[in-house]
Amino acid sequence: MISKSPSLFAWSLSEPRPAGIESFLERYTASVTFYGSSKTALRDGLAGLVDPGENVLLPAYLPDAVVEPFHDLGLEARYYRLEETLAPDLVDVERRLDDETAAVMSVNYFGFPQPSLREFSALADEFDCYHIDDNAHAPLSVDNGTLLGTRGDIGVTSLWKLLPIPNGAILYCNDDAVAESFEPSSLAGIHDQFRLDDYRFICKSLVADLLDRNATIRRSVDDFVAGQSAGGSDPRARYESGKRPMSKLSAYVVDDADPRSIRVARRTNYRAWQRIFETRSGVDVLYESLPEGICPQVFPVRTPTPQPLLAALEDCGVGGAHTWPRLPSTVRENSTYDVTTRLAREIVVLPVHQHIEPSSIDAVGERLEW
Ligand SMILES: Cc1ncc(COP(=O)(O)O)c(C=O)c1O
């Protein structure tokens, strides 16, 4: 079975033990502050730069909880439209900018650089507002020598999307003035002790690894869990529950991970999926080209019929393929955002993480009825 996320236990058995992620990042940026989540990092990074009542521009194609740190700071969030290519609709961005705009945010979706970033950044300069480079998806992606997340005045990246860890994210202060005004709150940094959450994560990882070996039991447990959490926590509650420093267990894994081999493995798996889908009709590969330096978070495809594709993948033992993201209700319910709503309905993401063997993806290709 192809698991949704990398495994803590596969990591613990891997050799050799190399330089770690922090020293890799420090080759590109001087300002790395750890947090439990990107949302908390965004809150802290912006706190000294904005005033309540100002507004911030966010792309409409965004998970529902990402707006919460901006609301927490008393900011009005304005969603801007996207093109089919995931580039910002620059006319719409300009229309929504005004004297009260404190910041505009771009997103490097799925580990790939945001299209039209230069023009977007020029608009931020013209309106004299901060540019946030949301790189939650790809801590290790480097585009033409620049680490993604370090292009705006401030940037964030989510380590937990890359590694088998309970939480973990980074705030980059990319501009000297921003770095000077930054005052880390008690949510910054790393817990100095192992906590209950760390032990809970280890137990969950162990169970997940066992379940991945048995697809039938896994499906029953997933159904049970889905039933228990139906209607689950709201975006605000999810944001609040993530407000904490990075866990000690996370710091330990981050310190011990090999950025180079992770990137190589994810790229290899990306290409394995690409070989499968480039010859099948009814599914478009979102990014045909995988430029040097890019570390994909997932393999995104677009199809007008996502449910049959998800069912066919599940039949082949692919865990964790899903449509992305769960949009904010203000976006979902507003026909202005029809392109975004369609993207969220039709984009399906497949796992490429470093603990998948490329041969198991090839095997899916042989069985996939599509
Ligand atoms: C584009 C984007 N930005 C920000 C976030 C928030 O990341 P975190 O969960 O680390 O707060 C996410 C989370 O899924 C995301 O997809």
CSV table of C-alpha atoms in Angstrom, one decimal, residues 131-335:
chain,number,residue,atom,x,y,z
A,131,HIS,CA,4.7,40.8,0.5
A,132,ILE,CA,4.2,37.5,2.3
A,133,ASP,CA,5.7,34.4,0.5
A,134,ASP,CA,3.6,31.5,1.7
A,135,ASN,CA,5.7,28.4,1.0
A,136,ALA,CA,3.9,26.1,3.4
A,137,HIS,CA,4.1,23.3,0.8
A,138,ALA,CA,7.8,23.1,0.0
A,139,PRO,CA,10.5,23.7,2.6
A,140,LEU,CA,13.3,22.4,0.3
A,141,SER,CA,12.3,23.9,-3.1
A,142,VAL,CA,15.0,26.1,-4.6
A,143,ASP,CA,14.1,28.1,-7.8
A,144,ASN,CA,17.1,29.4,-9.7
A,145,GLY,CA,19.2,29.6,-6.6
A,146,THR,CA,16.5,31.2,-4.4
A,147,LEU,CA,14.9,29.2,-1.6
A,148,LEU,CA,11.1,29.4,-1.9
A,149,GLY,CA,9.6,31.3,1.0
A,150,THR,CA,12.4,33.9,1.0
A,151,ARG,CA,11.1,36.1,-1.8
A,152,GLY,CA,8.7,38.3,0.1
A,153,ASP,CA,9.3,40.5,3.1
A,154,ILE,CA,8.3,37.6,5.2
A,155,GLY,CA,7.8,33.9,4.4
A,156,VAL,CA,6.7,30.7,6.0
A,157,THR,CA,7.1,27.0,5.4
A,158,SER,CA,5.6,23.9,7.0
A,159,LEU,CA,8.1,21.3,7.9
A,160,TRP,CA,5.4,18.9,9.0
A,161,LYS,CA,4.3,18.6,5.4
A,162,LEU,CA,7.7,17.2,4.5
A,163,LEU,CA,8.7,15.0,7.5
A,164,PRO,CA,7.1,12.5,9.8
A,165,ILE,CA,6.7,15.0,12.7
A,166,PRO,CA,3.9,16.1,15.0
A,167,ASN,CA,4.3,19.8,14.1
A,168,GLY,CA,6.9,22.2,12.8
A,169,ALA,CA,7.2,25.3,10.6
A,170,ILE,CA,9.5,28.2,10.0
A,171,LEU,CA,9.2,32.0,9.8
A,172,TYR,CA,11.6,33.8,7.4
A,173,CYS,CA,12.2,37.5,8.0
A,174,ASN,CA,13.7,38.3,4.6
A,175,ASP,CA,14.0,42.1,4.9
A,176,ASP,CA,16.3,43.8,7.4
A,177,ALA,CA,13.6,46.3,8.6
A,178,VAL,CA,11.1,43.4,9.1
A,179,ALA,CA,13.7,41.4,11.0
A,180,GLU,CA,14.3,44.3,13.3
A,181,SER,CA,10.6,44.9,14.1
A,182,PHE,CA,10.1,41.1,14.7
A,183,GLU,CA,9.5,40.2,18.4
A,184,PRO,CA,9.0,36.5,18.8
A,185,SER,CA,6.2,35.6,21.2
A,186,SER,CA,6.1,32.6,23.6
A,187,LEU,CA,4.9,30.5,20.6
A,188,ALA,CA,8.3,30.8,18.8
A,189,GLY,CA,11.1,28.3,19.1
A,190,ILE,CA,11.2,24.7,20.3
A,191,HIS,CA,9.8,23.0,23.4
A,192,ASP,CA,12.6,22.1,25.7
A,193,GLN,CA,11.1,18.8,26.8
A,194,PHE,CA,9.3,15.9,25.2
A,195,ARG,CA,5.6,16.4,25.8
A,196,LEU,CA,2.5,14.2,25.7
A,197,ASP,CA,1.9,15.2,22.1
A,198,ASP,CA,5.2,13.7,21.1
A,199,TYR,CA,4.4,10.4,22.6
A,200,ARG,CA,0.9,10.5,21.2
A,201,PHE,CA,2.5,11.1,17.7
A,202,ILE,CA,4.8,8.2,18.1
A,203,CYS,CA,1.9,5.9,19.0
A,204,LYS,CA,-0.2,7.2,16.1
A,205,SER,CA,2.8,6.7,13.7
A,206,LEU,CA,3.2,3.1,14.9
A,207,VAL,CA,-0.4,2.3,14.3
A,208,ALA,CA,-0.4,4.1,10.9
A,209,ASP,CA,2.5,2.0,9.8
A,210,LEU,CA,0.8,-1.2,10.9
A,211,LEU,CA,-2.4,-0.2,9.2
A,212,ASP,CA,-0.6,0.6,6.0
A,213,ARG,CA,0.3,-3.1,5.8
A,214,ASN,CA,-3.3,-4.1,5.8
A,215,ALA,CA,-5.6,-2.1,3.4
A,216,THR,CA,-8.8,-3.7,4.6
A,217,ILE,CA,-8.3,-2.9,8.3
A,218,ARG,CA,-7.0,0.6,7.3
A,219,ARG,CA,-10.3,1.3,5.4
A,220,SER,CA,-12.4,0.3,8.3
A,221,VAL,CA,-10.4,2.4,10.7
A,222,ASP,CA,-10.5,5.4,8.3
A,223,ASP,CA,-14.3,5.0,8.0
A,224,PHE,CA,-14.6,4.8,11.7
A,225,VAL,CA,-12.5,7.9,12.3
A,226,ALA,CA,-14.3,9.9,9.6
A,227,GLY,CA,-17.6,9.0,11.3
A,228,GLN,CA,-16.3,10.2,14.7
A,229,SER,CA,-15.0,13.5,13.4
A,230,ALA,CA,-17.9,14.3,11.0
A,231,GLY,CA,-18.4,18.0,11.2
A,232,GLY,CA,-15.1,18.2,13.0
A,233,SER,CA,-13.4,21.3,14.5
A,234,ASP,CA,-13.9,24.6,12.8
A,235,PRO,CA,-11.0,26.6,11.2
A,236,ARG,CA,-10.7,28.9,14.2
A,237,ALA,CA,-10.4,25.9,16.6
A,238,ARG,CA,-7.8,24.2,14.4
A,239,TYR,CA,-5.8,27.4,14.3
A,240,GLU,CA,-5.9,27.8,18.1
A,241,SER,CA,-5.0,24.2,18.7
A,242,GLY,CA,-1.9,24.6,16.6
A,243,LYS,CA,-0.6,27.7,18.5
A,244,ARG,CA,2.5,26.3,20.1
A,245,PRO,CA,6.2,26.1,19.6
A,246,MET,CA,7.8,23.3,17.6
A,247,SER,CA,7.9,20.0,19.5
A,248,LYS,CA,11.2,18.5,20.7
A,249,LEU,CA,10.5,15.3,18.7
A,250,SER,CA,10.1,17.4,15.5
A,251,ALA,CA,13.3,19.3,16.2
A,252,TYR,CA,15.1,16.0,16.6
A,253,VAL,CA,13.9,14.6,13.3
A,254,VAL,CA,14.5,18.0,11.5
A,255,ASP,CA,18.0,18.0,12.7
A,256,ASP,CA,18.6,14.5,11.5
A,257,ALA,CA,16.9,14.6,8.1
A,258,ASP,CA,18.9,14.6,4.8
A,259,PRO,CA,17.5,17.4,2.5
A,260,ARG,CA,19.3,16.1,-0.5
A,261,SER,CA,18.0,12.5,-0.4
A,262,ILE,CA,14.5,13.7,0.4
A,263,ARG,CA,14.4,15.9,-2.6
A,264,VAL,CA,15.8,13.2,-4.9
A,265,ALA,CA,13.3,10.7,-3.7
A,266,ARG,CA,10.3,13.0,-4.1
A,267,ARG,CA,11.4,14.0,-7.6
A,268,THR,CA,11.8,10.4,-8.6
A,269,ASN,CA,8.3,9.6,-7.3
A,270,TYR,CA,6.9,12.6,-9.1
A,271,ARG,CA,8.3,11.4,-12.4
A,272,ALA,CA,7.0,7.9,-11.7
A,273,TRP,CA,3.4,9.3,-11.4
A,274,GLN,CA,4.1,11.5,-14.5
A,275,ARG,CA,4.9,8.4,-16.6
A,276,ILE,CA,1.6,6.9,-15.6
A,277,PHE,CA,-0.6,9.9,-16.3
A,278,GLU,CA,0.9,11.4,-19.3
A,279,THR,CA,-0.5,8.6,-21.5
A,280,ARG,CA,-4.0,8.6,-20.0
A,281,SER,CA,-6.9,10.7,-21.1
A,282,GLY,CA,-9.2,12.6,-18.8
A,283,VAL,CA,-6.5,13.6,-16.4
A,284,ASP,CA,-4.1,16.5,-16.9
A,285,VAL,CA,-0.8,16.7,-15.1
A,286,LEU,CA,-0.7,20.2,-13.5
A,287,TYR,CA,3.0,20.7,-13.8
A,288,GLU,CA,4.5,19.0,-16.9
A,289,SER,CA,8.0,20.3,-16.1
A,290,LEU,CA,9.9,19.6,-12.8
A,291,PRO,CA,12.6,22.2,-12.8
A,292,GLU,CA,16.0,21.6,-11.1
A,293,GLY,CA,15.9,22.4,-7.4
A,294,ILE,CA,12.1,21.8,-6.9
A,295,CYS,CA,11.0,19.4,-4.2
A,296,PRO,CA,7.4,18.6,-4.9
A,297,GLN,CA,5.0,18.2,-2.0
A,298,VAL,CA,2.6,16.0,-4.0
A,299,PHE,CA,1.8,15.1,-7.6
A,300,PRO,CA,-1.2,17.2,-8.6
A,301,VAL,CA,-3.5,16.3,-11.5
A,302,ARG,CA,-6.7,17.8,-12.7
A,303,THR,CA,-9.8,15.9,-13.8
A,304,PRO,CA,-13.4,16.8,-14.3
A,305,THR,CA,-14.3,13.4,-12.6
A,306,PRO,CA,-12.2,13.2,-9.4
A,307,GLN,CA,-14.4,10.7,-7.6
A,308,PRO,CA,-13.8,7.8,-10.1
A,309,LEU,CA,-10.1,8.6,-10.2
A,310,LEU,CA,-9.9,8.5,-6.4
A,311,ALA,CA,-11.8,5.2,-6.3
A,312,ALA,CA,-9.5,3.7,-8.9
A,313,LEU,CA,-6.4,4.8,-7.0
A,314,GLU,CA,-7.8,3.4,-3.7
A,315,ASP,CA,-8.4,0.1,-5.4
A,316,CYS,CA,-4.7,0.0,-6.3
A,317,GLY,CA,-3.8,0.7,-2.6
A,318,VAL,CA,-2.9,4.4,-2.9
A,319,GLY,CA,-3.6,6.0,0.5
A,320,GLY,CA,-4.2,9.7,1.0
A,321,ALA,CA,-5.0,10.9,-2.6
A,322,HIS,CA,-7.6,13.6,-2.2
A,323,THR,CA,-9.0,16.8,-3.8
A,324,TRP,CA,-7.4,20.0,-2.4
A,325,PRO,CA,-8.2,22.3,-0.6
A,326,ARG,CA,-11.2,22.7,1.7
A,327,LEU,CA,-12.0,26.3,0.7
A,328,PRO,CA,-13.3,29.0,3.0
A,329,SER,CA,-17.1,29.2,2.9
A,330,THR,CA,-16.9,32.9,1.8
A,331,VAL,CA,-15.0,31.7,-1.4
A,332,ARG,CA,-17.2,28.6,-1.9
A,333,GLU,CA,-20.4,30.5,-1.8
A,334,ASN,CA,-19.4,33.4,-4.0
A,335,SER,CA,-19.7,33.0,-7.8
